[in-house]
Amino acid sequence: MLDLRPILLVTGVLLATLGAAMMVPAMVDLAAQNDDWQIFAASSLLTVMIGIALWLSARGSPGTMGLRQAFVMTCMVWVVLSAFGALPLLWSGTVPTYTDAYFEAMSGLTTTGATVVVGLDHAPPGVLFWRAILQWLGGLGIIVMALAVLPMLKVGGMQLFKAEAFDAPEKILPRATQISGIMTLIFIALTAACAILYHVAGMALDDAIMHAMTTVATGGFSTKDASLGHFDSAAIDWIAIVFMCVGSLPFMLYIRALQGEPRALLRDTQVRTFFVLLAIFILIIWLFQHHSGINEGLEGLRYAAFNVVSVMTGTGYANADYNSWGPFSAGLFFIIMFIGGCAGSTSCGIKVFRFQVLWASLGQHFNRAVYPNGIFVPRFNGRPIDDGVVAAVQSFFFLYICCFAGLAIALNLTGLDDLTALSGAATAISNVGPGLGEIIGPAGTFQTLNDPAKWILSFGMLLGRLELLTVLVLFIPRFWRV
């Protein structure tokens, strides 16, 4: 029988941490003389107590975790933390129903950025800080998962990034603990740098801090209904572009840079491919704007760069309604949604390395067709790619298409129009945030969608954030058999 104690231990510790984090918005509201501080304090107390109870119930459990336990733990953490993270949003009256609160919390922790909250310009400061904290914690959490857990689970080719020193699944917990410390320090440093630059560029200090948290986490929650477009500042937009890219690069390379290998970022083929793709799409959108007379010159470059980087990294900020630029622009942004950033980053989507592996595999097949007796080895970063990695990546692409289609059909069956259903499925599974169309586009929100659609989208966000297989494997009956 599956030993749940290590799972409850991790969940309890993280739940208590989430509860402690609720005291930050409580203090913010208290300082602003907003009565919502009591709601955050009560939510914090309840969450911490339940977290401690889970931890106490699992004391004495082995400090190791097997493969099946890791799958369950990974899903359980995101589901449970979203359930409790929703409480202050509901009890404060920010959203009318628990469905909306859970959607917002899941969107935050998965760094999706889709929102059901309207009137952000006048929302209580504690609520705004809590939304930013959810995304910041979610971004940090997925980095640790991507570096310590997903490679062990061999999810979608992530074993390509497994360190030889941590081959055994039983070392998941020790490795997660080891990685989380240094990653937290790097994350804090990048967030602080981004906040300082935002403040210097003209943002109020509180806005700068909250936007820095959601920028580095590539989450996209804003304190304004018009997102970063509210500030209408070229300086702020370019700062956001830089830090959205920073959050989308492999964080393990930052560690190597601190260890004296600053060129590691430049040598990594995944990073180079990421920037090449960004440059191509930015150039296309820039030229399209100029040709269509929408935005020209440096202003056109700014809008093209900002929105392409925002969508491709899965951040979801907006400084303009690119839906209004015409069907060509909307179609291209729809494609960009699926790409994502680099593995081991806070970004979402399919990830650049999977496209590289697929391209290398296709090249091998083409070469074998032309030269049947030749020996061709697909490579990634100069190293041969194992057949198991190629198979895992190909399976991931197939599952991704199937899950996207399934989500789109399910959303359509709830009554959503075709464009909203398709772009909603895409933005959920890719964890981007805004979709296409008047309802959930950059100028809209998800607030008007029906409850079944919101639960489907919440599941889609979880599915995309945890790389599909981590969630889907739990629905296989054999997984639960002894």
Short mmCIF file of C-alpha atoms in Angstrom, two decimals:
data_model
loop_
_atom_site.label_atom_id
_atom_site.label_comp_id
_atom_site.label_asym_id
_atom_site.label_seq_id
_atom_site.Cartn_x
_atom_site.Cartn_y
_atom_site.Cartn_z
CA MET A 1 0.00 0.00 0.00
CA LEU A 2 1.19 3.53 -0.80
CA ASP A 3 2.79 5.15 2.26
CA LEU A 4 1.20 8.60 2.48
CA ARG A 5 3.33 9.85 5.38
CA PRO A 6 6.13 11.45 3.30
CA ILE A 7 3.45 13.07 1.12
CA LEU A 8 1.59 14.47 4.13
CA LEU A 9 4.88 15.64 5.62
CA VAL A 10 5.78 17.73 2.57
CA THR A 11 2.21 18.98 2.12
CA GLY A 12 2.00 19.96 5.78
CA VAL A 13 5.25 21.92 5.71
CA LEU A 14 4.28 23.76 2.52
CA LEU A 15 0.77 24.43 3.80
CA ALA A 16 2.18 25.93 7.00
CA THR A 17 4.54 28.04 4.88
CA LEU A 18 1.59 29.25 2.79
CA GLY A 19 -0.30 30.12 5.97
CA ALA A 20 2.67 32.09 7.30
CA ALA A 21 2.85 33.98 3.99
CA MET A 22 -0.77 35.09 4.51
CA MET A 23 0.43 37.30 7.35
CA VAL A 24 2.20 39.56 4.84
CA PRO A 25 -1.05 40.83 3.25
CA ALA A 26 -2.57 40.90 6.74
CA MET A 27 0.11 43.36 7.86
CA VAL A 28 -0.27 45.33 4.63
CA ASP A 29 -4.02 45.71 5.23
CA LEU A 30 -3.44 46.54 8.89
CA ALA A 31 -1.02 49.31 7.92
CA ALA A 32 -3.59 50.59 5.41
CA GLN A 33 -6.32 50.43 8.10
CA ASN A 34 -8.29 47.94 6.04
CA ASP A 35 -10.41 45.47 8.00
CA ASP A 36 -9.44 42.64 5.63
CA TRP A 37 -6.37 42.07 7.81
CA GLN A 38 -8.60 40.04 10.13
CA ILE A 39 -9.61 37.77 7.25
CA PHE A 40 -6.01 37.15 6.25
CA ALA A 41 -5.04 36.56 9.89
CA ALA A 42 -7.87 34.03 10.34
CA SER A 43 -6.99 32.30 7.07
CA SER A 44 -3.35 32.19 8.14
CA LEU A 45 -4.20 30.66 11.51
CA LEU A 46 -6.43 27.99 9.97
CA THR A 47 -3.92 27.12 7.22
CA VAL A 48 -0.95 26.95 9.60
CA MET A 49 -2.87 24.78 12.08
CA ILE A 50 -3.89 22.27 9.42
CA GLY A 51 -0.37 22.29 7.98
CA ILE A 52 1.14 21.57 11.39
CA ALA A 53 -1.46 18.85 12.00
CA LEU A 54 -0.46 17.13 8.75
CA TRP A 55 3.21 17.46 9.67
CA LEU A 56 2.64 16.00 13.15
CA SER A 57 0.64 13.10 11.71
CA ALA A 58 3.56 12.22 9.43
CA ARG A 59 6.38 12.58 11.96
CA GLY A 60 8.67 9.60 12.06
CA SER A 61 8.16 8.84 8.38
CA PRO A 62 11.24 7.87 6.34
CA GLY A 63 13.11 10.80 4.85
CA THR A 64 12.90 9.26 1.39
CA MET A 65 10.21 9.22 -1.24
CA GLY A 66 9.56 6.64 -3.93
CA LEU A 67 8.48 7.24 -7.50
CA ARG A 68 4.74 6.73 -6.98
CA GLN A 69 4.80 8.91 -3.88
CA ALA A 70 6.52 11.68 -5.84
CA PHE A 71 3.78 11.68 -8.46
CA VAL A 72 1.05 11.92 -5.82
CA MET A 73 2.94 14.54 -3.80
CA THR A 74 3.54 16.80 -6.81
CA CYS A 75 -0.16 16.94 -7.70
CA MET A 76 -1.41 17.05 -4.13
CA VAL A 77 0.74 20.07 -3.24
CA TRP A 78 -0.67 22.23 -6.05
CA VAL A 79 -4.28 21.15 -5.46
CA VAL A 80 -4.20 21.58 -1.66
CA LEU A 81 -2.28 24.87 -1.66
CA SER A 82 -4.72 26.31 -4.21
CA ALA A 83 -7.65 25.19 -2.05
CA PHE A 84 -6.33 27.06 1.00
CA GLY A 85 -4.90 29.97 -0.98
CA ALA A 86 -8.44 30.64 -2.20
CA LEU A 87 -9.85 31.21 1.29
CA PRO A 88 -8.83 34.86 1.86
CA LEU A 89 -9.96 35.75 -1.66
CA LEU A 90 -13.41 34.33 -0.92
CA TRP A 91 -13.81 35.57 2.66
CA SER A 92 -12.68 39.09 1.76
CA GLY A 93 -15.45 39.35 -0.80
CA THR A 94 -12.99 39.89 -3.65
CA VAL A 95 -14.79 37.16 -5.60
CA PRO A 96 -18.37 35.98 -5.06
CA THR A 97 -17.92 32.19 -5.09
CA TYR A 98 -15.41 29.55 -4.08
CA THR A 99 -15.18 28.51 -7.73
CA ASP A 100 -13.85 31.95 -8.61
CA ALA A 101 -11.52 31.96 -5.60
CA TYR A 102 -10.08 28.55 -6.46
CA PHE A 103 -9.65 29.57 -10.11
CA GLU A 104 -7.75 32.69 -9.05
CA ALA A 105 -5.57 30.78 -6.58
CA MET A 106 -4.79 28.03 -9.09
CA SER A 107 -4.02 30.66 -11.70
CA GLY A 108 -1.65 32.29 -9.23
CA LEU A 109 0.21 29.22 -8.04
CA THR A 110 0.57 27.84 -11.57
CA THR A 111 1.78 31.32 -12.68
CA THR A 112 -0.90 31.37 -15.37
CA GLY A 113 -2.18 34.87 -14.77
CA ALA A 114 -5.77 34.38 -15.91
CA THR A 115 -8.00 36.37 -13.56
CA VAL A 116 -11.64 36.62 -12.54
CA VAL A 117 -11.09 39.74 -10.44
CA VAL A 118 -12.45 43.01 -11.80
CA GLY A 119 -11.77 46.46 -10.38
CA LEU A 120 -8.12 45.82 -9.57
CA ASP A 121 -7.44 49.58 -9.59
CA HIS A 122 -9.54 49.89 -6.44
CA ALA A 123 -8.93 46.48 -4.82
CA PRO A 124 -7.66 46.32 -1.20
CA PRO A 125 -3.85 46.29 -0.98
CA GLY A 126 -3.79 43.01 0.95
CA VAL A 127 -5.63 41.17 -1.82
CA LEU A 128 -3.27 42.57 -4.45
CA PHE A 129 -0.24 41.52 -2.40
CA TRP A 130 -1.71 38.04 -1.87
CA ARG A 131 -2.17 37.52 -5.61
CA ALA A 132 1.45 38.55 -6.18
CA ILE A 133 2.68 36.28 -3.38
CA LEU A 134 0.79 33.31 -4.84
CA GLN A 135 2.55 33.77 -8.17
CA TRP A 136 5.95 34.35 -6.58
CA LEU A 137 5.66 31.19 -4.47
CA GLY A 138 4.33 29.26 -7.46
CA GLY A 139 7.23 30.36 -9.63
CA LEU A 140 9.78 29.39 -7.00
CA GLY A 141 8.01 26.08 -6.42
CA ILE A 142 7.97 25.05 -10.06
CA ILE A 143 11.70 25.75 -10.39
CA VAL A 144 12.42 23.38 -7.51
CA MET A 145 10.04 20.81 -9.02
CA ALA A 146 11.62 21.16 -12.47
CA LEU A 147 15.14 20.70 -11.14
CA ALA A 148 14.62 18.20 -8.34
CA VAL A 149 11.47 16.18 -9.06
CA LEU A 150 10.40 16.15 -12.73
CA PRO A 151 13.76 14.82 -14.01
CA MET A 152 13.41 11.89 -11.61
CA LEU A 153 9.91 11.18 -12.87
CA LYS A 154 11.17 11.22 -16.49
CA VAL A 155 8.27 13.46 -17.48
CA GLY A 156 8.24 14.54 -21.12
CA GLY A 157 11.99 14.20 -21.60
CA MET A 158 12.92 16.12 -18.43
CA GLN A 159 15.35 13.29 -17.58
CA LEU A 160 17.63 15.08 -20.03
CA PHE A 161 18.39 17.50 -17.17
CA LYS A 162 18.91 14.93 -14.43
CA ALA A 163 22.16 15.37 -12.53
CA GLU A 164 24.14 12.15 -12.19
CA ALA A 165 24.55 12.75 -8.46
CA PHE A 166 20.79 12.42 -7.96
CA ASP A 167 19.84 9.45 -10.10
CA ALA A 168 17.75 7.65 -7.48
CA PRO A 169 14.10 8.63 -6.98
CA GLU A 170 14.64 8.11 -3.23
CA LYS A 171 16.78 11.25 -3.19
CA ILE A 172 13.96 13.53 -4.29
CA LEU A 173 13.35 15.07 -0.87
CA PRO A 174 17.03 15.72 -0.01
CA ARG A 175 17.63 17.22 -3.43
CA ALA A 176 14.55 19.45 -3.25
CA THR A 177 15.74 20.77 0.10
CA GLN A 178 19.24 21.39 -1.22
CA ILE A 179 18.05 23.20 -4.35
CA SER A 180 15.33 25.30 -2.72
CA GLY A 181 17.76 27.25 -0.54
CA ILE A 182 20.02 28.60 -3.28
CA MET A 183 17.09 29.08 -5.66
CA THR A 184 15.24 31.16 -3.07
CA LEU A 185 18.22 33.48 -2.70
CA ILE A 186 18.56 33.89 -6.47
CA PHE A 187 14.82 34.46 -6.80
CA ILE A 188 14.83 37.12 -4.08
CA ALA A 189 17.82 38.89 -5.65
CA LEU A 190 16.21 39.01 -9.11
CA THR A 191 12.89 40.18 -7.65
CA ALA A 192 14.61 42.95 -5.68
CA ALA A 193 16.53 44.13 -8.75
CA CYS A 194 13.36 44.20 -10.83
CA ALA A 195 11.43 46.09 -8.12
CA ILE A 196 14.14 48.73 -7.80
CA LEU A 197 14.20 49.31 -11.55
CA TYR A 198 10.40 49.50 -11.74
CA HIS A 199 10.39 52.06 -8.92
CA VAL A 200 13.10 54.13 -10.58
CA ALA A 201 11.12 54.01 -13.84
CA GLY A 202 8.12 55.62 -12.14
CA MET A 203 6.06 52.94 -10.40
CA ALA A 204 4.90 53.46 -6.83
CA LEU A 205 6.92 51.30 -4.43
CA ASP A 206 4.08 48.86 -3.66
CA ASP A 207 3.22 48.49 -7.36
CA ALA A 208 6.91 47.97 -8.16
CA ILE A 209 7.27 45.20 -5.57
CA MET A 210 4.13 43.35 -6.65
CA HIS A 211 4.87 43.62 -10.36
CA ALA A 212 8.46 42.49 -9.76
CA MET A 213 7.17 39.37 -8.00
CA THR A 214 4.88 38.47 -10.88
CA THR A 215 7.38 39.43 -13.59
CA VAL A 216 10.25 37.25 -12.37
CA ALA A 217 7.75 34.43 -11.77
CA THR A 218 6.46 34.99 -15.35
CA GLY A 219 2.98 35.03 -13.83
CA GLY A 220 1.41 38.23 -15.10
CA PHE A 221 -0.92 39.22 -12.24
CA SER A 222 -1.07 43.02 -12.18
CA THR A 223 -2.44 45.57 -9.74
CA LYS A 224 -4.21 47.35 -12.60
CA ASP A 225 -7.12 46.33 -14.82
CA ALA A 226 -5.15 47.51 -17.86
CA SER A 227 -2.10 45.50 -16.76
CA LEU A 228 1.21 47.26 -17.53
CA GLY A 229 -0.57 49.24 -20.21
CA HIS A 230 -1.91 51.36 -17.33
CA PHE A 231 1.51 52.96 -16.86
CA ASP A 232 2.02 53.67 -20.58
CA SER A 233 5.79 53.80 -20.04
CA ALA A 234 8.41 52.60 -22.50
CA ALA A 235 10.97 52.28 -19.67
CA ILE A 236 8.66 50.04 -17.62
CA ASP A 237 7.86 47.92 -20.68
CA TRP A 238 11.54 47.32 -21.49
CA ILE A 239 12.33 46.47 -17.85
CA ALA A 240 9.48 43.96 -17.95
CA ILE A 241 10.80 42.48 -21.20
CA VAL A 242 14.25 41.94 -19.67
CA PHE A 243 12.99 40.28 -16.49
CA MET A 244 10.39 38.17 -18.27
CA CYS A 245 13.28 36.77 -20.30
CA VAL A 246 15.37 36.37 -17.13
CA GLY A 247 12.60 34.32 -15.54
CA SER A 248 12.36 32.13 -18.65
CA LEU A 249 15.99 30.99 -18.65
CA PRO A 250 17.25 27.83 -16.86
CA PHE A 251 17.89 28.79 -13.25
CA MET A 252 20.53 26.09 -12.91
CA LEU A 253 22.65 28.16 -15.31
CA TYR A 254 22.46 31.08 -12.86
CA ILE A 255 23.99 28.82 -10.23
CA ARG A 256 26.77 27.88 -12.64
CA ALA A 257 27.32 31.57 -13.39
CA LEU A 258 27.70 32.26 -9.65
CA GLN A 259 30.17 29.39 -9.47
CA GLY A 260 32.42 31.10 -12.01
CA GLU A 261 30.93 29.97 -15.31
CA PRO A 262 29.14 33.09 -16.61
CA ARG A 263 29.48 31.86 -20.20
CA ALA A 264 27.28 28.86 -19.43
CA LEU A 265 24.21 30.91 -20.41
CA LEU A 266 25.70 31.79 -23.79
CA ARG A 267 26.87 28.25 -24.53
CA ASP A 268 23.52 26.62 -23.82
CA THR A 269 21.78 25.84 -27.10
CA GLN A 270 18.36 26.00 -25.47
CA VAL A 271 18.98 29.61 -24.44
CA ARG A 272 20.27 30.56 -27.89
CA THR A 273 17.28 28.93 -29.59
CA PHE A 274 14.90 30.70 -27.19
CA PHE A 275 16.29 34.12 -28.13
CA VAL A 276 16.39 33.29 -31.84
CA LEU A 277 12.69 32.35 -31.77
CA LEU A 278 11.86 35.53 -29.85
CA ALA A 279 13.77 37.65 -32.38
CA ILE A 280 11.98 36.02 -35.33
CA PHE A 281 8.48 36.51 -33.87
CA ILE A 282 9.23 40.07 -32.72
CA LEU A 283 10.49 40.96 -36.20
CA ILE A 284 7.37 39.48 -37.83
CA ILE A 285 4.98 41.37 -35.52
CA TRP A 286 7.01 44.58 -35.83
CA LEU A 287 6.95 44.45 -39.63
CA PHE A 288 3.25 43.54 -39.60
CA GLN A 289 2.43 46.57 -37.42
CA HIS A 290 4.46 48.85 -39.67
CA HIS A 291 2.86 47.48 -42.84
CA SER A 292 -0.64 47.78 -41.32
CA GLY A 293 -0.04 51.28 -39.95
CA ILE A 294 -0.76 50.19 -36.36
CA ASN A 295 2.49 51.17 -34.64
CA GLU A 296 5.64 52.30 -36.38
CA GLY A 297 9.34 52.74 -35.61
CA LEU A 298 10.62 52.23 -32.08
CA GLU A 299 7.10 52.35 -30.70
CA GLY A 300 6.14 49.43 -32.93
CA LEU A 301 9.24 47.53 -31.80
CA ARG A 302 8.33 48.13 -28.16
CA TYR A 303 4.78 46.81 -28.55
CA ALA A 304 5.94 43.87 -30.65
CA ALA A 305 8.73 42.89 -28.24
CA PHE A 306 6.61 43.30 -25.11
CA ASN A 307 3.63 41.26 -26.26
CA VAL A 308 5.65 38.52 -27.99
CA VAL A 309 7.86 38.05 -24.92
CA SER A 310 4.84 38.20 -22.60
CA VAL A 311 2.91 35.53 -24.49
CA MET A 312 5.81 33.22 -25.34
CA THR A 313 7.17 33.21 -21.78
CA GLY A 314 3.67 32.62 -20.43
CA THR A 315 3.70 35.82 -18.38
CA GLY A 316 0.52 37.24 -19.83
CA TYR A 317 1.07 40.96 -19.24
CA ALA A 318 -0.48 43.29 -21.80
CA ASN A 319 0.29 46.84 -22.84
CA ALA A 320 -2.06 46.75 -25.83
CA ASP A 321 -4.98 44.69 -27.12
CA TYR A 322 -3.25 42.65 -29.83
CA ASN A 323 -6.62 41.13 -30.74
CA SER A 324 -7.46 44.46 -32.38
CA TRP A 325 -4.42 44.21 -34.66
CA GLY A 326 -6.22 41.79 -36.97
CA PRO A 327 -6.54 38.03 -37.58
CA PHE A 328 -2.90 37.55 -38.66
CA SER A 329 -1.62 38.92 -35.38
CA ALA A 330 -4.15 36.96 -33.31
CA GLY A 331 -3.30 33.74 -35.15
CA LEU A 332 0.43 34.20 -34.63
CA PHE A 333 0.01 34.93 -30.92
CA PHE A 334 -2.13 31.79 -30.67
CA ILE A 335 0.80 29.76 -32.04
CA ILE A 336 3.34 31.51 -29.81
CA MET A 337 1.27 30.55 -26.74
CA PHE A 338 2.32 26.93 -27.05
CA ILE A 339 6.10 27.41 -27.26
CA GLY A 340 7.09 28.57 -23.77
CA GLY A 341 10.55 29.24 -22.38
CA CYS A 342 13.41 27.03 -21.22
CA ALA A 343 13.30 23.97 -19.00
CA GLY A 344 14.16 24.67 -15.36
CA SER A 345 12.64 28.15 -15.47
CA THR A 346 9.39 29.69 -14.27
CA SER A 347 7.95 29.79 -17.80
CA CYS A 348 5.36 27.41 -19.15
CA GLY A 349 4.27 25.88 -22.45
CA ILE A 350 5.82 22.99 -24.33
CA LYS A 351 9.36 24.32 -23.69
CA VAL A 352 12.07 25.10 -26.23
CA PHE A 353 14.19 22.01 -25.52
CA ARG A 354 11.38 19.70 -26.64
CA PHE A 355 11.25 21.42 -30.02
CA GLN A 356 15.02 21.00 -30.25
CA VAL A 357 14.83 17.29 -29.43
CA LEU A 358 11.99 16.79 -31.91
CA TRP A 359 13.93 18.67 -34.60
CA ALA A 360 17.07 16.60 -33.96
CA SER A 361 15.02 13.40 -34.11
CA LEU A 362 13.38 14.43 -37.39
CA GLY A 363 16.80 15.28 -38.81
CA GLN A 364 18.02 11.81 -37.90
CA HIS A 365 15.06 10.19 -39.67
CA PHE A 366 15.53 12.31 -42.81
CA ASN A 367 19.25 11.52 -42.94
CA ARG A 368 18.58 7.79 -42.54
CA ALA A 369 16.08 7.96 -45.39
CA VAL A 370 18.69 9.53 -47.68
CA TYR A 371 21.69 7.55 -46.39
CA PRO A 372 20.36 4.16 -45.15
CA ASN A 373 23.81 2.91 -44.17
CA GLY A 374 24.88 6.07 -42.36
CA ILE A 375 25.10 6.52 -38.61
CA PHE A 376 23.36 9.64 -37.34
CA VAL A 377 23.07 10.52 -33.67
CA PRO A 378 20.68 13.28 -32.51
CA ARG A 379 22.35 15.65 -30.06
CA PHE A 380 21.34 18.24 -27.50
CA ASN A 381 23.94 20.68 -26.18
CA GLY A 382 26.59 18.57 -27.86
CA ARG A 383 25.57 15.37 -26.06
CA PRO A 384 23.85 12.36 -27.68
CA ILE A 385 20.14 12.14 -26.96
CA ASP A 386 19.02 8.84 -25.48
CA ASP A 387 16.23 7.01 -27.33
CA GLY A 388 14.17 7.12 -24.14
CA VAL A 389 14.29 10.92 -24.14
CA VAL A 390 13.20 11.09 -27.79
CA ALA A 391 10.30 8.73 -27.11
CA ALA A 392 9.28 10.72 -24.03
CA VAL A 393 9.30 14.00 -25.97
CA GLN A 394 7.30 12.53 -28.85
CA SER A 395 4.77 11.12 -26.36
CA PHE A 396 4.58 14.53 -24.67
CA PHE A 397 3.74 16.26 -27.95
CA PHE A 398 1.02 13.71 -28.67
CA LEU A 399 -0.44 14.05 -25.16
CA TYR A 400 -0.25 17.84 -25.37
CA ILE A 401 -2.30 17.92 -28.57
CA CYS A 402 -4.82 15.44 -27.16
CA CYS A 403 -5.19 17.34 -23.87
CA PHE A 404 -5.56 20.66 -25.69
CA ALA A 405 -8.24 19.20 -27.94
CA GLY A 406 -10.01 17.58 -24.98
CA LEU A 407 -10.04 20.81 -22.99
CA ALA A 408 -11.29 22.81 -25.99
CA ILE A 409 -14.12 20.35 -26.64
CA ALA A 410 -15.08 20.29 -22.94
CA LEU A 411 -15.13 24.10 -22.81
CA ASN A 412 -17.21 24.25 -25.98
CA LEU A 413 -19.71 21.84 -24.44
CA THR A 414 -20.19 24.22 -21.50
CA GLY A 415 -21.53 26.80 -23.93
CA LEU A 416 -18.43 28.84 -24.81
CA ASP A 417 -18.01 30.00 -28.39
CA ASP A 418 -15.35 28.33 -30.55
CA LEU A 419 -12.73 31.08 -30.26
CA THR A 420 -13.08 31.39 -26.48
CA ALA A 421 -13.00 27.60 -26.06
CA LEU A 422 -9.93 27.13 -28.26
CA SER A 423 -7.92 30.03 -26.86
CA GLY A 424 -9.06 29.24 -23.31
CA ALA A 425 -7.79 25.68 -23.63
CA ALA A 426 -4.54 26.95 -25.14
CA THR A 427 -3.92 29.60 -22.51
CA ALA A 428 -4.76 27.21 -19.66
CA ILE A 429 -2.60 24.28 -20.72
CA SER A 430 0.21 26.67 -21.69
CA ASN A 431 -0.25 28.75 -18.50
CA VAL A 432 -0.20 32.01 -20.43
CA GLY A 433 -3.10 34.00 -18.95
CA PRO A 434 -5.11 35.98 -21.51
CA GLY A 435 -6.70 34.22 -24.44
CA LEU A 436 -8.19 35.58 -27.64
CA GLY A 437 -11.47 37.31 -28.37
CA GLU A 438 -13.49 39.94 -26.57
CA ILE A 439 -14.29 37.81 -23.49
CA ILE A 440 -10.92 36.43 -22.32
CA GLY A 441 -8.58 38.45 -24.52
CA PRO A 442 -5.98 40.92 -23.18
CA ALA A 443 -8.74 43.48 -22.60
CA GLY A 444 -11.09 41.04 -20.84
CA THR A 445 -11.23 38.66 -17.87
CA PHE A 446 -12.48 35.14 -17.13
CA GLN A 447 -15.07 36.45 -14.66
CA THR A 448 -18.10 36.01 -16.95
CA LEU A 449 -17.41 32.35 -17.76
CA ASN A 450 -19.69 29.72 -16.26
CA ASP A 451 -18.55 27.64 -13.26
CA PRO A 452 -18.02 24.34 -15.15
CA ALA A 453 -15.72 26.18 -17.60
CA LYS A 454 -13.73 27.65 -14.71
CA TRP A 455 -13.20 24.21 -13.12
CA ILE A 456 -12.15 22.78 -16.48
CA LEU A 457 -9.70 25.65 -16.94
CA SER A 458 -8.38 25.15 -13.40
CA PHE A 459 -7.68 21.51 -14.23
CA GLY A 460 -6.06 22.60 -17.50
CA MET A 461 -3.77 25.00 -15.64
CA LEU A 462 -2.71 22.23 -13.26
CA LEU A 463 -2.23 19.84 -16.16
CA GLY A 464 0.00 22.25 -18.07
CA ARG A 465 2.01 23.39 -15.06
CA LEU A 466 2.87 19.85 -13.97
CA GLU A 467 3.82 18.67 -17.47
CA LEU A 468 0.73 16.53 -18.23
CA LEU A 469 2.00 13.06 -17.33
CA THR A 470 2.46 13.91 -13.66
CA VAL A 471 -1.30 14.44 -13.43
CA LEU A 472 -2.58 11.94 -15.99
CA VAL A 473 -0.71 9.00 -14.48
CA LEU A 474 -2.92 9.29 -11.38
CA PHE A 475 -5.93 8.31 -13.50
CA ILE A 476 -4.41 4.94 -14.44
CA PRO A 477 -5.88 2.19 -12.20
CA ARG A 478 -2.63 0.19 -12.27
CA PHE A 479 -0.83 3.12 -10.61
CA TRP A 480 -2.80 2.55 -7.39
CA ARG A 481 -2.37 -1.21 -7.29
CA VAL A 482 0.12 -2.65 -4.86
#
